[in-house]
Short mmCIF file of C-alpha atoms in Angstrom, two decimals:
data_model
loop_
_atom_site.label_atom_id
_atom_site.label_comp_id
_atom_site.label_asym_id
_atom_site.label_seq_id
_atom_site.Cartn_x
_atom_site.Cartn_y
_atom_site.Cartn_z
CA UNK A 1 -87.26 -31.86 37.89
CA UNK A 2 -86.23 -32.21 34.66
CA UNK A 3 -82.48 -32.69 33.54
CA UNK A 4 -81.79 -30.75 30.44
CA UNK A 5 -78.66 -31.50 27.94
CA UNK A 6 -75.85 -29.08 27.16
CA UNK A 7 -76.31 -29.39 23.14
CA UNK A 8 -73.13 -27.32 23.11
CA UNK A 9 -69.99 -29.45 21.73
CA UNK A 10 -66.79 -28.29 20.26
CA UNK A 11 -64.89 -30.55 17.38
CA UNK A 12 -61.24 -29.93 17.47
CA UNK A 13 -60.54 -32.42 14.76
CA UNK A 14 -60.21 -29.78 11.85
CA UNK A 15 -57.41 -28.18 14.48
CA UNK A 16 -55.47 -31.05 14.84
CA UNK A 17 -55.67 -32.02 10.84
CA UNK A 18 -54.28 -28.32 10.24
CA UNK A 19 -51.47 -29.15 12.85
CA UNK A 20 -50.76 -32.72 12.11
CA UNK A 21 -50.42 -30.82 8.32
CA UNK A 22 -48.12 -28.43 9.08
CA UNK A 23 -46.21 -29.88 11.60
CA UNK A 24 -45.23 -32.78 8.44
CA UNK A 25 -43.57 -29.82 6.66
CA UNK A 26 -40.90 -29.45 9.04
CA UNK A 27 -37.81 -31.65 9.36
CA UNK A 28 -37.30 -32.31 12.49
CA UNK A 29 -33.89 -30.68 14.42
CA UNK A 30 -31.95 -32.77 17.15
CA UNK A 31 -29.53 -31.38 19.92
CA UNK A 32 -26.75 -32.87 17.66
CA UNK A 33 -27.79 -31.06 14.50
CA UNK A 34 -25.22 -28.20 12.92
CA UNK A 35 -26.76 -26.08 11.39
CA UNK A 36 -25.79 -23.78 8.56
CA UNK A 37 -24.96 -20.35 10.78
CA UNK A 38 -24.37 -22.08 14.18
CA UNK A 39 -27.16 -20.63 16.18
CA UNK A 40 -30.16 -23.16 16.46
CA UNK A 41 -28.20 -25.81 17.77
CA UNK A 42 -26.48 -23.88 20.36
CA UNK A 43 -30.31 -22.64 21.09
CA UNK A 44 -31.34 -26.16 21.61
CA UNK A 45 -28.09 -27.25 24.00
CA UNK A 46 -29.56 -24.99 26.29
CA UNK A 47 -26.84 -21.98 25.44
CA UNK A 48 -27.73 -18.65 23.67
CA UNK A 49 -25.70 -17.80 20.36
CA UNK A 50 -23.67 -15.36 20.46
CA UNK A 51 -24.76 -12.10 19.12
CA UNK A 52 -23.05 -10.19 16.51
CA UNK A 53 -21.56 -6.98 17.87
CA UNK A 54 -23.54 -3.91 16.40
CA UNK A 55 -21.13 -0.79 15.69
CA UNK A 56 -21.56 1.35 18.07
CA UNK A 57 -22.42 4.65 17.25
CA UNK A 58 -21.47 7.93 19.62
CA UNK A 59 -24.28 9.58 21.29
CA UNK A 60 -24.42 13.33 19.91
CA UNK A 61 -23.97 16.19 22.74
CA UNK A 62 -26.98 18.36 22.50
CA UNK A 63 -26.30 22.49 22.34
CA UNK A 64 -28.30 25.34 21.99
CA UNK A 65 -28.29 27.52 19.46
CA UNK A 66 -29.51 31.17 20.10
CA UNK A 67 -30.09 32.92 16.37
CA UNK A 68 -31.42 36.31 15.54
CA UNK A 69 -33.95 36.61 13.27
CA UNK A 70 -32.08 37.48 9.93
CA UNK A 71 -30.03 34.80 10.77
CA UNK A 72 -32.86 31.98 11.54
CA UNK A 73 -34.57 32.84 7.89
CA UNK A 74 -30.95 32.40 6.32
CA UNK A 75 -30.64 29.21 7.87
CA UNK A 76 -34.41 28.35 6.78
CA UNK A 77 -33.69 29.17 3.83
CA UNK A 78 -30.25 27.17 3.38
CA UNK A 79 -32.38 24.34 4.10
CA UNK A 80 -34.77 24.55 1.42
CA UNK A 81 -32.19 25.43 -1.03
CA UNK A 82 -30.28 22.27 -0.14
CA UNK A 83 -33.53 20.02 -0.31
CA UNK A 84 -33.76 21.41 -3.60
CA UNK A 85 -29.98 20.36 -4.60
CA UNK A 86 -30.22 17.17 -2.82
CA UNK A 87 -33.50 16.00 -3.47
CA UNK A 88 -34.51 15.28 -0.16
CA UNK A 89 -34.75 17.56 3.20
CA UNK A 90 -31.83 18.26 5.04
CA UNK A 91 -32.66 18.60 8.89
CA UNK A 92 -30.47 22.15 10.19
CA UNK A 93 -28.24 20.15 12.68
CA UNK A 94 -27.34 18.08 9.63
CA UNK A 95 -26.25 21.68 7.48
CA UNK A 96 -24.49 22.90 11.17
CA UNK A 97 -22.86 19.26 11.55
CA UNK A 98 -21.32 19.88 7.54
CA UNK A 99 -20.27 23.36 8.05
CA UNK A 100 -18.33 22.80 10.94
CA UNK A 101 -16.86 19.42 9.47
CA UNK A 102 -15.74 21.65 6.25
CA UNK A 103 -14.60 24.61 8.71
CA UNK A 104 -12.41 21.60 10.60
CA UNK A 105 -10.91 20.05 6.97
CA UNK A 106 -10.31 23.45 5.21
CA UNK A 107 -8.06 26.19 6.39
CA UNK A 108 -9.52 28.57 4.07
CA UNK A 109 -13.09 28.22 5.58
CA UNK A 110 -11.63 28.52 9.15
CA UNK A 111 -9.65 31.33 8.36
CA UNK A 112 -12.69 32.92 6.74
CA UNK A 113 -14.66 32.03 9.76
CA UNK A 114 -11.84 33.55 12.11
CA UNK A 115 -12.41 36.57 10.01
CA UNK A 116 -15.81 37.22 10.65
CA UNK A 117 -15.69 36.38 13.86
CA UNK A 118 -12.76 39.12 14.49
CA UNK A 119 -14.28 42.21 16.40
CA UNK A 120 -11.23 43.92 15.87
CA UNK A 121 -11.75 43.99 11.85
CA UNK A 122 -15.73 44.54 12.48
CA UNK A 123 -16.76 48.21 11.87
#
């Protein structure tokens, strides 16, 4: 029978040199420590910090819009002509969302749109 060595070994010195190295960059924090924004030592008491409170921002209703044709490849084009005025491309809920913000601010625009929208005035 012969008895045959494992000449496998692992040296986990150069590990614990980069460690011992890092871990002397760091000053070391206590439970009584204050820190500059108040959150680490509440962390470290066992507590979590309080979070900042993130504006909150209202959930847009989704509609459907049903368009004919002609008025599909105005709206297409709309779009491109603002990307070309604004630099950048405007998304056609955005346009929609602007028009009816201006129709709600201006009584000329919503008297303009009342007008159109009259069937009694349409021939």
């Amino acid at each position: 029978m012969s008895t045959k060595k494992d000449g496998f070994t692992v040296d986990t010195g150069g590990v614990s040199a980069l460690l011992t190295g890092l871990s002397g960059r760091f000053t070391g924090e206590t439970a009584d420590q204050q820190p500059d924004d108040g959150t680490t030592a509440e962390r470290q008491n066992g507590r979590t910090a309080a979070v900042p409170e993130q504006p909150t921002v209202a959930k847009p209703s989704k509609y459907t819009l049903l368009l004919d044709q002609d008025d599909a490849l105005t709206l297409d084009q709309l779009a491109l002509t603002l990307r070309r005025h604004t630099g950048r491309a405007v998304d056609k809920s955005e346009i929609l969302r602007a028009l009816i913000r201006l129709a709600d601010a201006d009584d000329r625009v919503t008297d303009s749109v009342a007008r159109t929208l009259d069937r009694r005035t349409a021939s």
